[in-house]
């Protein structure tokens, strides 16, 4: 007996919480998911993915090739080599050179070191020189005559970017654009915003007749049923201080000769329900704003035809 009482109380508490959640949302759709999205009716709406930042390639002027030492650097290197050769020679041959080489002095060592340095420099320059090509294929004046070597980096480095595969949204927009060249997802977001405010205004008047031409037959019947229930309960929905934070197209596709587009709304607003006679707040709050995210799907026959709201999803 006690167990049945406890179970009954738990069920009542759960149902009370559920009913409170449903009644707390007064805007169109009641904060739930209604309407049809074609074959995607039973799938969750696609959330927008963050856009990757484009790859920034430095301009060719920023890619400086390695600079070769000038003649001044070579001259200073030669002088340094002479002094270094003289110093080493004086250390090695200063004491024992007189007996072995008949007293070679510092000046002779400097001359020998300089000749060795010049010979090595000449050989190195010869190795870097490109041999002359056949007649008629001479290197143009001012062109770089340095031979290409495996692993060396070209002065003009080109960045090759593989184009990303089109997303499902891009493909859907492309299909719609084929039959309606004026379709633009950015401008459609403005159209969806106009739908949003007019449908919410009709919900507050408890009469969807003013937006009948903007709703599918199923959506009009569902939203008008909500309005009739409010009239029967003598309640009025109030939506105030609506601040739409973002409106973005997240899905676009075609099926069965129809175009479908889903738009995500993120907004803040005061959403509450009052008694029509006493204006006492029954659900919601006059001061605590509600933040919500909803996905509205619009449909039309393929081509430049009027759009109609077909679904609202949370």
PDB file of C-alpha atoms in Angstrom:
ATOM      1  CA  UNK A   1       0.000   0.000   0.000  1.00  0.00           C
ATOM      2  CA  UNK A   2       2.740   2.400   0.967  1.00  0.00           C
ATOM      3  CA  UNK A   3       4.676   1.528  -2.171  1.00  0.00           C
ATOM      4  CA  UNK A   4       1.697   2.363  -4.420  1.00  0.00           C
ATOM      5  CA  UNK A   5       1.228   5.705  -2.681  1.00  0.00           C
ATOM      6  CA  UNK A   6       4.872   6.598  -3.144  1.00  0.00           C
ATOM      7  CA  UNK A   7       4.786   5.649  -6.829  1.00  0.00           C
ATOM      8  CA  UNK A   8       1.635   7.702  -7.354  1.00  0.00           C
ATOM      9  CA  UNK A   9       3.251  10.758  -5.753  1.00  0.00           C
ATOM     10  CA  UNK A  10       6.343  10.408  -7.930  1.00  0.00           C
ATOM     11  CA  UNK A  11       4.247  10.191 -11.090  1.00  0.00           C
ATOM     12  CA  UNK A  12       2.258  13.262 -10.093  1.00  0.00           C
ATOM     13  CA  UNK A  13       5.441  15.219  -9.400  1.00  0.00           C
ATOM     14  CA  UNK A  14       6.925  14.284 -12.764  1.00  0.00           C
ATOM     15  CA  UNK A  15       3.757  15.182 -14.639  1.00  0.00           C
ATOM     16  CA  UNK A  16       3.500  18.470 -12.773  1.00  0.00           C
ATOM     17  CA  UNK A  17       7.042  19.354 -13.734  1.00  0.00           C
ATOM     18  CA  UNK A  18       6.400  18.457 -17.354  1.00  0.00           C
ATOM     19  CA  UNK A  19       3.207  20.463 -17.575  1.00  0.00           C
ATOM     20  CA  UNK A  20       4.897  23.443 -15.950  1.00  0.00           C
ATOM     21  CA  UNK A  21       7.674  23.297 -18.528  1.00  0.00           C
ATOM     22  CA  UNK A  22       5.211  23.263 -21.413  1.00  0.00           C
ATOM     23  CA  UNK A  23       3.079  26.116 -20.061  1.00  0.00           C
ATOM     24  CA  UNK A  24       6.097  28.282 -19.243  1.00  0.00           C
ATOM     25  CA  UNK A  25       6.788  29.004 -22.907  1.00  0.00           C
ATOM     26  CA  UNK A  26       4.228  31.327 -24.458  1.00  0.00           C
ATOM     27  CA  UNK A  27       5.809  32.072 -27.835  1.00  0.00           C
ATOM     28  CA  UNK A  28       4.687  30.413 -31.069  1.00  0.00           C
ATOM     29  CA  UNK A  29       5.296  26.697 -30.948  1.00  0.00           C
ATOM     30  CA  UNK A  30       5.212  26.572 -27.164  1.00  0.00           C
ATOM     31  CA  UNK A  31       8.962  25.976 -26.950  1.00  0.00           C
ATOM     32  CA  UNK A  32       8.572  22.535 -28.525  1.00  0.00           C
ATOM     33  CA  UNK A  33       9.078  20.941 -31.938  1.00  0.00           C
ATOM     34  CA  UNK A  34       6.179  21.044 -34.356  1.00  0.00           C
ATOM     35  CA  UNK A  35       5.586  20.824 -38.101  1.00  0.00           C
ATOM     36  CA  UNK A  36       7.195  18.894 -40.933  1.00  0.00           C
ATOM     37  CA  UNK A  37      10.673  19.003 -42.493  1.00  0.00           C
ATOM     38  CA  UNK A  38      10.082  16.422 -45.179  1.00  0.00           C
ATOM     39  CA  UNK A  39      12.372  13.421 -44.868  1.00  0.00           C
ATOM     40  CA  UNK A  40      14.341  15.273 -42.166  1.00  0.00           C
ATOM     41  CA  UNK A  41      11.398  15.615 -39.811  1.00  0.00           C
ATOM     42  CA  UNK A  42      12.777  13.028 -37.396  1.00  0.00           C
ATOM     43  CA  UNK A  43      16.401  14.205 -37.523  1.00  0.00           C
ATOM     44  CA  UNK A  44      17.932  16.863 -35.340  1.00  0.00           C
ATOM     45  CA  UNK A  45      18.573  20.199 -37.059  1.00  0.00           C
ATOM     46  CA  UNK A  46      22.120  20.796 -38.185  1.00  0.00           C
ATOM     47  CA  UNK A  47      24.052  23.164 -35.969  1.00  0.00           C
ATOM     48  CA  UNK A  48      26.291  25.687 -37.726  1.00  0.00           C
ATOM     49  CA  UNK A  49      29.966  24.750 -37.693  1.00  0.00           C
ATOM     50  CA  UNK A  50      32.690  27.346 -37.117  1.00  0.00           C
ATOM     51  CA  UNK A  51      34.313  28.568 -40.282  1.00  0.00           C
ATOM     52  CA  UNK A  52      38.021  27.773 -40.610  1.00  0.00           C
ATOM     53  CA  UNK A  53      40.269  30.788 -40.940  1.00  0.00           C
ATOM     54  CA  UNK A  54      41.744  31.161 -44.437  1.00  0.00           C
ATOM     55  CA  UNK A  55      45.341  30.219 -45.010  1.00  0.00           C
ATOM     56  CA  UNK A  56      47.482  33.347 -45.151  1.00  0.00           C
ATOM     57  CA  UNK A  57      50.384  33.100 -47.598  1.00  0.00           C
ATOM     58  CA  UNK A  58      53.100  35.735 -47.350  1.00  0.00           C
ATOM     59  CA  UNK A  59      53.568  37.787 -50.522  1.00  0.00           C
ATOM     60  CA  UNK A  60      56.512  36.957 -52.796  1.00  0.00           C
ATOM     61  CA  UNK A  61      58.301  40.086 -51.611  1.00  0.00           C
ATOM     62  CA  UNK A  62      58.331  38.706 -48.072  1.00  0.00           C
ATOM     63  CA  UNK A  63      60.063  35.508 -49.165  1.00  0.00           C
ATOM     64  CA  UNK A  64      63.610  36.821 -49.439  1.00  0.00           C
ATOM     65  CA  UNK A  65      66.201  34.538 -51.032  1.00  0.00           C
ATOM     66  CA  UNK A  66      69.451  33.946 -49.208  1.00  0.00           C
ATOM     67  CA  UNK A  67      71.903  36.735 -49.996  1.00  0.00           C
ATOM     68  CA  UNK A  68      75.385  36.003 -51.263  1.00  0.00           C
ATOM     69  CA  UNK A  69      78.324  37.738 -49.641  1.00  0.00           C
ATOM     70  CA  UNK A  70      79.574  40.740 -51.579  1.00  0.00           C
ATOM     71  CA  UNK A  71      83.078  41.472 -52.750  1.00  0.00           C
ATOM     72  CA  UNK A  72      83.817  43.284 -49.512  1.00  0.00           C
ATOM     73  CA  UNK A  73      82.979  40.183 -47.494  1.00  0.00           C
ATOM     74  CA  UNK A  74      85.254  38.084 -49.715  1.00  0.00           C
ATOM     75  CA  UNK A  75      88.101  40.583 -49.362  1.00  0.00           C
ATOM     76  CA  UNK A  76      87.797  40.649 -45.586  1.00  0.00           C
ATOM     77  CA  UNK A  77      87.684  36.860 -45.561  1.00  0.00           C
ATOM     78  CA  UNK A  78      90.869  36.751 -47.611  1.00  0.00           C
ATOM     79  CA  UNK A  79      92.686  39.132 -45.296  1.00  0.00           C
ATOM     80  CA  UNK A  80      91.497  37.139 -42.312  1.00  0.00           C
ATOM     81  CA  UNK A  81      92.767  33.965 -43.964  1.00  0.00           C
ATOM     82  CA  UNK A  82      96.168  35.520 -44.552  1.00  0.00           C
ATOM     83  CA  UNK A  83      96.510  36.566 -40.933  1.00  0.00           C
ATOM     84  CA  UNK A  84      95.274  33.227 -39.691  1.00  0.00           C
ATOM     85  CA  UNK A  85      97.682  31.396 -41.949  1.00  0.00           C
ATOM     86  CA  UNK A  86     100.541  33.593 -40.786  1.00  0.00           C
ATOM     87  CA  UNK A  87      99.685  33.064 -37.153  1.00  0.00           C
ATOM     88  CA  UNK A  88      99.485  29.297 -37.500  1.00  0.00           C
ATOM     89  CA  UNK A  89     102.669  29.243 -39.548  1.00  0.00           C
ATOM     90  CA  UNK A  90     104.574  31.284 -37.018  1.00  0.00           C
ATOM     91  CA  UNK A  91     103.425  28.963 -34.246  1.00  0.00           C
ATOM     92  CA  UNK A  92     104.249  25.782 -36.122  1.00  0.00           C
ATOM     93  CA  UNK A  93     107.371  26.821 -37.892  1.00  0.00           C
ATOM     94  CA  UNK A  94     108.663  29.554 -35.645  1.00  0.00           C
ATOM     95  CA  UNK A  95     110.952  27.209 -33.735  1.00  0.00           C
ATOM     96  CA  UNK A  96     111.408  24.161 -35.870  1.00  0.00           C
ATOM     97  CA  UNK A  97     111.038  25.812 -39.266  1.00  0.00           C
ATOM     98  CA  UNK A  98     114.571  27.060 -39.297  1.00  0.00           C
ATOM     99  CA  UNK A  99     115.954  23.563 -39.185  1.00  0.00           C
ATOM    100  CA  UNK A 100     113.518  21.964 -41.584  1.00  0.00           C
ATOM    101  CA  UNK A 101     112.842  24.665 -44.166  1.00  0.00           C
ATOM    102  CA  UNK A 102     115.932  26.803 -43.964  1.00  0.00           C
ATOM    103  CA  UNK A 103     114.400  29.603 -41.933  1.00  0.00           C
ATOM    104  CA  UNK A 104     111.071  30.416 -43.630  1.00  0.00           C
ATOM    105  CA  UNK A 105     109.928  33.751 -42.305  1.00  0.00           C
ATOM    106  CA  UNK A 106     106.529  35.232 -41.574  1.00  0.00           C
ATOM    107  CA  UNK A 107     106.258  37.023 -44.907  1.00  0.00           C
ATOM    108  CA  UNK A 108     106.778  33.807 -46.883  1.00  0.00           C
ATOM    109  CA  UNK A 109     104.128  32.052 -44.820  1.00  0.00           C
ATOM    110  CA  UNK A 110     101.645  34.876 -45.485  1.00  0.00           C
ATOM    111  CA  UNK A 111     102.271  34.667 -49.199  1.00  0.00           C
ATOM    112  CA  UNK A 112     101.816  30.889 -49.244  1.00  0.00           C
ATOM    113  CA  UNK A 113      98.596  31.145 -47.207  1.00  0.00           C
ATOM    114  CA  UNK A 114      97.227  33.818 -49.543  1.00  0.00           C
ATOM    115  CA  UNK A 115      97.975  31.722 -52.616  1.00  0.00           C
ATOM    116  CA  UNK A 116      96.223  28.718 -51.091  1.00  0.00           C
ATOM    117  CA  UNK A 117      93.157  30.828 -50.272  1.00  0.00           C
ATOM    118  CA  UNK A 118      92.984  32.265 -53.793  1.00  0.00           C
ATOM    119  CA  UNK A 119      93.292  28.802 -55.298  1.00  0.00           C
ATOM    120  CA  UNK A 120      90.474  27.423 -53.167  1.00  0.00           C
ATOM    121  CA  UNK A 121      88.261  30.404 -54.000  1.00  0.00           C
ATOM    122  CA  UNK A 122      88.875  29.929 -57.703  1.00  0.00           C
ATOM    123  CA  UNK A 123      87.964  26.232 -57.550  1.00  0.00           C
ATOM    124  CA  UNK A 124      84.782  26.987 -55.616  1.00  0.00           C
ATOM    125  CA  UNK A 125      83.682  29.588 -58.162  1.00  0.00           C
ATOM    126  CA  UNK A 126      84.302  27.164 -60.977  1.00  0.00           C
ATOM    127  CA  UNK A 127      82.073  24.584 -59.332  1.00  0.00           C
ATOM    128  CA  UNK A 128      79.186  27.089 -59.061  1.00  0.00           C
ATOM    129  CA  UNK A 129      79.382  28.219 -62.686  1.00  0.00           C
ATOM    130  CA  UNK A 130      76.731  26.821 -65.057  1.00  0.00           C
ATOM    131  CA  UNK A 131      78.247  25.458 -68.248  1.00  0.00           C
ATOM    132  CA  UNK A 132      77.129  27.265 -71.366  1.00  0.00           C
ATOM    133  CA  UNK A 133      74.120  25.649 -73.097  1.00  0.00           C
ATOM    134  CA  UNK A 134      73.676  24.941 -76.770  1.00  0.00           C
ATOM    135  CA  UNK A 135      73.596  27.816 -79.184  1.00  0.00           C
ATOM    136  CA  UNK A 136      70.313  29.671 -79.071  1.00  0.00           C
ATOM    137  CA  UNK A 137      69.627  28.677 -75.423  1.00  0.00           C
ATOM    138  CA  UNK A 138      71.948  31.049 -73.593  1.00  0.00           C
ATOM    139  CA  UNK A 139      70.968  32.233 -70.154  1.00  0.00           C
ATOM    140  CA  UNK A 140      69.119  35.557 -70.465  1.00  0.00           C
ATOM    141  CA  UNK A 141      70.833  38.591 -69.082  1.00  0.00           C
ATOM    142  CA  UNK A 142      69.891  39.200 -65.446  1.00  0.00           C
ATOM    143  CA  UNK A 143      68.593  35.635 -64.921  1.00  0.00           C
ATOM    144  CA  UNK A 144      69.719  33.563 -61.968  1.00  0.00           C
ATOM    145  CA  UNK A 145      72.482  31.247 -63.162  1.00  0.00           C
ATOM    146  CA  UNK A 146      72.600  29.151 -59.993  1.00  0.00           C
ATOM    147  CA  UNK A 147      71.914  25.502 -60.858  1.00  0.00           C
ATOM    148  CA  UNK A 148      68.929  23.776 -59.283  1.00  0.00           C
ATOM    149  CA  UNK A 149      69.802  21.222 -56.640  1.00  0.00           C
ATOM    150  CA  UNK A 150      67.548  18.638 -54.989  1.00  0.00           C
ATOM    151  CA  UNK A 151      66.150  20.012 -51.756  1.00  0.00           C
ATOM    152  CA  UNK A 152      66.825  23.628 -52.667  1.00  0.00           C
ATOM    153  CA  UNK A 153      63.980  26.109 -52.269  1.00  0.00           C
ATOM    154  CA  UNK A 154      62.827  28.188 -55.227  1.00  0.00           C
ATOM    155  CA  UNK A 155      62.781  31.934 -54.847  1.00  0.00           C
ATOM    156  CA  UNK A 156      59.157  32.190 -55.947  1.00  0.00           C
ATOM    157  CA  UNK A 157      57.389  29.681 -53.738  1.00  0.00           C
ATOM    158  CA  UNK A 158      53.750  29.082 -54.737  1.00  0.00           C
ATOM    159  CA  UNK A 159      51.298  27.823 -52.109  1.00  0.00           C
ATOM    160  CA  UNK A 160      48.937  25.219 -53.560  1.00  0.00           C
ATOM    161  CA  UNK A 161      45.629  24.948 -51.700  1.00  0.00           C
ATOM    162  CA  UNK A 162      43.365  21.970 -52.283  1.00  0.00           C
ATOM    163  CA  UNK A 163      39.791  23.286 -52.493  1.00  0.00           C
ATOM    164  CA  UNK A 164      37.575  21.977 -49.705  1.00  0.00           C
ATOM    165  CA  UNK A 165      34.741  19.661 -50.657  1.00  0.00           C
ATOM    166  CA  UNK A 166      31.373  21.457 -50.714  1.00  0.00           C
ATOM    167  CA  UNK A 167      29.277  20.967 -47.593  1.00  0.00           C
ATOM    168  CA  UNK A 168      25.702  19.704 -47.547  1.00  0.00           C
ATOM    169  CA  UNK A 169      24.557  23.311 -47.097  1.00  0.00           C
ATOM    170  CA  UNK A 170      26.599  24.498 -50.088  1.00  0.00           C
ATOM    171  CA  UNK A 171      25.208  21.730 -52.280  1.00  0.00           C
ATOM    172  CA  UNK A 172      21.645  22.511 -51.210  1.00  0.00           C
ATOM    173  CA  UNK A 173      22.067  26.229 -51.857  1.00  0.00           C
ATOM    174  CA  UNK A 174      23.521  25.410 -55.277  1.00  0.00           C
ATOM    175  CA  UNK A 175      20.524  23.249 -56.183  1.00  0.00           C
ATOM    176  CA  UNK A 176      18.076  25.941 -55.103  1.00  0.00           C
ATOM    177  CA  UNK A 177      20.064  28.582 -56.963  1.00  0.00           C
ATOM    178  CA  UNK A 178      19.765  26.613 -60.212  1.00  0.00           C
ATOM    179  CA  UNK A 179      15.997  27.164 -60.253  1.00  0.00           C
ATOM    180  CA  UNK A 180      16.073  30.573 -58.555  1.00  0.00           C
ATOM    181  CA  UNK A 181      19.119  32.622 -59.502  1.00  0.00           C
ATOM    182  CA  UNK A 182      18.167  35.378 -57.048  1.00  0.00           C
ATOM    183  CA  UNK A 183      18.255  33.110 -53.988  1.00  0.00           C
ATOM    184  CA  UNK A 184      20.817  34.317 -51.448  1.00  0.00           C
ATOM    185  CA  UNK A 185      21.218  32.707 -47.976  1.00  0.00           C
ATOM    186  CA  UNK A 186      22.253  36.023 -46.421  1.00  0.00           C
ATOM    187  CA  UNK A 187      19.190  37.863 -47.688  1.00  0.00           C
ATOM    188  CA  UNK A 188      17.001  34.894 -46.820  1.00  0.00           C
ATOM    189  CA  UNK A 189      18.010  35.380 -43.171  1.00  0.00           C
ATOM    190  CA  UNK A 190      16.274  38.776 -43.329  1.00  0.00           C
ATOM    191  CA  UNK A 191      13.175  37.132 -44.803  1.00  0.00           C
ATOM    192  CA  UNK A 192      13.179  34.583 -41.990  1.00  0.00           C
ATOM    193  CA  UNK A 193      13.462  37.362 -39.386  1.00  0.00           C
ATOM    194  CA  UNK A 194      10.378  39.034 -40.859  1.00  0.00           C
ATOM    195  CA  UNK A 195       8.509  35.725 -40.552  1.00  0.00           C
ATOM    196  CA  UNK A 196       9.675  35.359 -36.952  1.00  0.00           C
ATOM    197  CA  UNK A 197       8.352  38.711 -35.736  1.00  0.00           C
ATOM    198  CA  UNK A 198       5.048  38.504 -37.614  1.00  0.00           C
ATOM    199  CA  UNK A 199       4.275  34.976 -36.401  1.00  0.00           C
ATOM    200  CA  UNK A 200       5.065  35.954 -32.808  1.00  0.00           C
ATOM    201  CA  UNK A 201       2.839  39.016 -33.101  1.00  0.00           C
ATOM    202  CA  UNK A 202      -0.016  36.865 -34.388  1.00  0.00           C
ATOM    203  CA  UNK A 203       0.508  34.474 -31.490  1.00  0.00           C
ATOM    204  CA  UNK A 204       0.040  37.308 -29.000  1.00  0.00           C
ATOM    205  CA  UNK A 205      -3.259  38.305 -30.640  1.00  0.00           C
ATOM    206  CA  UNK A 206      -4.359  34.627 -30.506  1.00  0.00           C
ATOM    207  CA  UNK A 207      -5.286  34.733 -34.190  1.00  0.00           C
ATOM    208  CA  UNK A 208      -3.120  33.232 -36.953  1.00  0.00           C
ATOM    209  CA  UNK A 209      -5.335  34.591 -39.713  1.00  0.00           C
ATOM    210  CA  UNK A 210      -2.963  37.504 -40.402  1.00  0.00           C
ATOM    211  CA  UNK A 211      -0.116  35.122 -41.268  1.00  0.00           C
ATOM    212  CA  UNK A 212      -2.121  32.380 -42.945  1.00  0.00           C
ATOM    213  CA  UNK A 213      -0.289  32.933 -46.239  1.00  0.00           C
ATOM    214  CA  UNK A 214       3.080  32.537 -44.469  1.00  0.00           C
ATOM    215  CA  UNK A 215       2.303  29.135 -42.927  1.00  0.00           C
ATOM    216  CA  UNK A 216       1.743  25.683 -44.350  1.00  0.00           C
ATOM    217  CA  UNK A 217      -1.690  24.219 -43.747  1.00  0.00           C
ATOM    218  CA  UNK A 218      -0.278  21.941 -41.029  1.00  0.00           C
ATOM    219  CA  UNK A 219       1.541  24.775 -39.220  1.00  0.00           C
ATOM    220  CA  UNK A 220      -1.486  27.073 -39.405  1.00  0.00           C
ATOM    221  CA  UNK A 221      -3.732  24.410 -37.897  1.00  0.00           C
ATOM    222  CA  UNK A 222      -1.260  23.636 -35.108  1.00  0.00           C
ATOM    223  CA  UNK A 223      -0.569  27.258 -34.129  1.00  0.00           C
ATOM    224  CA  UNK A 224      -4.247  28.225 -34.328  1.00  0.00           C
ATOM    225  CA  UNK A 225      -5.072  25.312 -32.039  1.00  0.00           C
ATOM    226  CA  UNK A 226      -2.659  26.745 -29.472  1.00  0.00           C
ATOM    227  CA  UNK A 227      -4.360  30.133 -29.810  1.00  0.00           C
ATOM    228  CA  UNK A 228      -7.812  28.583 -29.347  1.00  0.00           C
ATOM    229  CA  UNK A 229      -6.612  26.859 -26.189  1.00  0.00           C
ATOM    230  CA  UNK A 230      -5.398  30.176 -24.777  1.00  0.00           C
ATOM    231  CA  UNK A 231      -8.755  31.765 -25.554  1.00  0.00           C
ATOM    232  CA  UNK A 232     -10.560  28.909 -23.802  1.00  0.00           C
ATOM    233  CA  UNK A 233      -8.324  29.303 -20.739  1.00  0.00           C
ATOM    234  CA  UNK A 234      -8.660  33.108 -20.814  1.00  0.00           C
ATOM    235  CA  UNK A 235      -4.905  33.546 -21.081  1.00  0.00           C
ATOM    236  CA  UNK A 236      -2.777  35.887 -23.170  1.00  0.00           C
ATOM    237  CA  UNK A 237       0.858  35.405 -24.181  1.00  0.00           C
ATOM    238  CA  UNK A 238       3.179  38.374 -23.852  1.00  0.00           C
ATOM    239  CA  UNK A 239       6.478  38.667 -25.708  1.00  0.00           C
ATOM    240  CA  UNK A 240       8.485  41.798 -24.956  1.00  0.00           C
ATOM    241  CA  UNK A 241      11.994  43.173 -25.452  1.00  0.00           C
ATOM    242  CA  UNK A 242      12.829  40.693 -28.202  1.00  0.00           C
ATOM    243  CA  UNK A 243      16.543  40.878 -28.987  1.00  0.00           C
ATOM    244  CA  UNK A 244      17.585  38.570 -31.843  1.00  0.00           C
ATOM    245  CA  UNK A 245      21.288  37.793 -31.401  1.00  0.00           C
ATOM    246  CA  UNK A 246      21.869  35.774 -34.575  1.00  0.00           C
ATOM    247  CA  UNK A 247      19.989  34.488 -37.616  1.00  0.00           C
ATOM    248  CA  UNK A 248      21.812  31.963 -39.796  1.00  0.00           C
ATOM    249  CA  UNK A 249      20.879  29.487 -42.524  1.00  0.00           C
ATOM    250  CA  UNK A 250      22.043  26.015 -41.443  1.00  0.00           C
ATOM    251  CA  UNK A 251      20.367  23.648 -43.936  1.00  0.00           C
ATOM    252  CA  UNK A 252      19.154  23.784 -47.516  1.00  0.00           C
ATOM    253  CA  UNK A 253      17.943  20.916 -49.680  1.00  0.00           C
ATOM    254  CA  UNK A 254      15.427  19.820 -52.279  1.00  0.00           C
ATOM    255  CA  UNK A 255      13.069  16.866 -52.291  1.00  0.00           C
ATOM    256  CA  UNK A 256       9.777  15.997 -53.935  1.00  0.00           C
ATOM    257  CA  UNK A 257       9.813  19.113 -56.095  1.00  0.00           C
ATOM    258  CA  UNK A 258      10.176  21.410 -53.072  1.00  0.00           C
ATOM    259  CA  UNK A 259      12.866  23.675 -51.633  1.00  0.00           C
ATOM    260  CA  UNK A 260      13.621  23.465 -47.896  1.00  0.00           C
ATOM    261  CA  UNK A 261      15.681  25.935 -45.871  1.00  0.00           C
ATOM    262  CA  UNK A 262      16.295  25.801 -42.102  1.00  0.00           C
ATOM    263  CA  UNK A 263      17.293  28.915 -40.170  1.00  0.00           C
ATOM    264  CA  UNK A 264      18.676  29.058 -36.628  1.00  0.00           C
ATOM    265  CA  UNK A 265      17.417  31.831 -34.341  1.00  0.00           C
ATOM    266  CA  UNK A 266      19.182  32.845 -31.141  1.00  0.00           C
ATOM    267  CA  UNK A 267      17.315  35.464 -29.156  1.00  0.00           C
ATOM    268  CA  UNK A 268      16.521  36.893 -25.735  1.00  0.00           C
ATOM    269  CA  UNK A 269      13.060  38.053 -24.748  1.00  0.00           C
ATOM    270  CA  UNK A 270      10.549  38.370 -21.944  1.00  0.00           C
ATOM    271  CA  UNK A 271       8.116  35.482 -22.399  1.00  0.00           C
ATOM    272  CA  UNK A 272       5.203  35.194 -19.996  1.00  0.00           C
ATOM    273  CA  UNK A 273       1.463  34.445 -19.846  1.00  0.00           C
ATOM    274  CA  UNK A 274      -1.122  36.541 -18.029  1.00  0.00           C
ATOM    275  CA  UNK A 275      -4.776  36.173 -17.123  1.00  0.00           C
ATOM    276  CA  UNK A 276      -6.829  38.207 -19.614  1.00  0.00           C
ATOM    277  CA  UNK A 277      -9.009  39.767 -16.903  1.00  0.00           C
ATOM    278  CA  UNK A 278      -6.612  40.478 -14.063  1.00  0.00           C
ATOM    279  CA  UNK A 279      -3.338  40.647 -16.099  1.00  0.00           C
ATOM    280  CA  UNK A 280      -1.769  38.583 -13.321  1.00  0.00           C
ATOM    281  CA  UNK A 281       1.291  36.636 -14.458  1.00  0.00           C
ATOM    282  CA  UNK A 282       0.473  32.930 -14.610  1.00  0.00           C
ATOM    283  CA  UNK A 283       3.598  31.595 -16.293  1.00  0.00           C
ATOM    284  CA  UNK A 284       6.984  33.096 -17.012  1.00  0.00           C
ATOM    285  CA  UNK A 285       8.335  36.399 -15.715  1.00  0.00           C
ATOM    286  CA  UNK A 286       7.953  40.069 -16.550  1.00  0.00           C
ATOM    287  CA  UNK A 287      11.554  40.811 -15.560  1.00  0.00           C
ATOM    288  CA  UNK A 288      13.645  37.666 -16.179  1.00  0.00           C
ATOM    289  CA  UNK A 289      14.492  37.340 -19.878  1.00  0.00           C
ATOM    290  CA  UNK A 290      14.516  33.949 -21.565  1.00  0.00           C
ATOM    291  CA  UNK A 291      17.375  32.937 -23.840  1.00  0.00           C
ATOM    292  CA  UNK A 292      16.472  30.365 -26.485  1.00  0.00           C
ATOM    293  CA  UNK A 293      17.667  28.711 -29.671  1.00  0.00           C
ATOM    294  CA  UNK A 294      15.136  27.616 -32.297  1.00  0.00           C
ATOM    295  CA  UNK A 295      15.336  26.225 -35.822  1.00  0.00           C
ATOM    296  CA  UNK A 296      12.633  27.342 -38.248  1.00  0.00           C
ATOM    297  CA  UNK A 297      12.214  25.442 -41.523  1.00  0.00           C
ATOM    298  CA  UNK A 298      10.647  27.044 -44.588  1.00  0.00           C
ATOM    299  CA  UNK A 299       9.323  25.320 -47.708  1.00  0.00           C
ATOM    300  CA  UNK A 300       8.105  26.257 -51.180  1.00  0.00           C
ATOM    301  CA  UNK A 301       7.636  24.655 -54.609  1.00  0.00           C
ATOM    302  CA  UNK A 302      10.935  24.603 -56.522  1.00  0.00           C
ATOM    303  CA  UNK A 303      11.620  27.939 -58.162  1.00  0.00           C
ATOM    304  CA  UNK A 304      11.010  31.603 -57.255  1.00  0.00           C
ATOM    305  CA  UNK A 305       7.822  30.965 -55.267  1.00  0.00           C
ATOM    306  CA  UNK A 306       6.644  32.330 -51.890  1.00  0.00           C
ATOM    307  CA  UNK A 307       8.073  30.663 -48.781  1.00  0.00           C
ATOM    308  CA  UNK A 308       5.962  29.232 -45.964  1.00  0.00           C
ATOM    309  CA  UNK A 309       6.918  28.232 -42.425  1.00  0.00           C
ATOM    310  CA  UNK A 310       6.650  24.443 -42.140  1.00  0.00           C
ATOM    311  CA  UNK A 311       8.367  23.512 -38.828  1.00  0.00           C
ATOM    312  CA  UNK A 312       9.785  24.845 -35.549  1.00  0.00           C
ATOM    313  CA  UNK A 313      12.344  22.780 -33.678  1.00  0.00           C
ATOM    314  CA  UNK A 314      14.247  23.228 -30.444  1.00  0.00           C
TER     315      UNK A 314
END
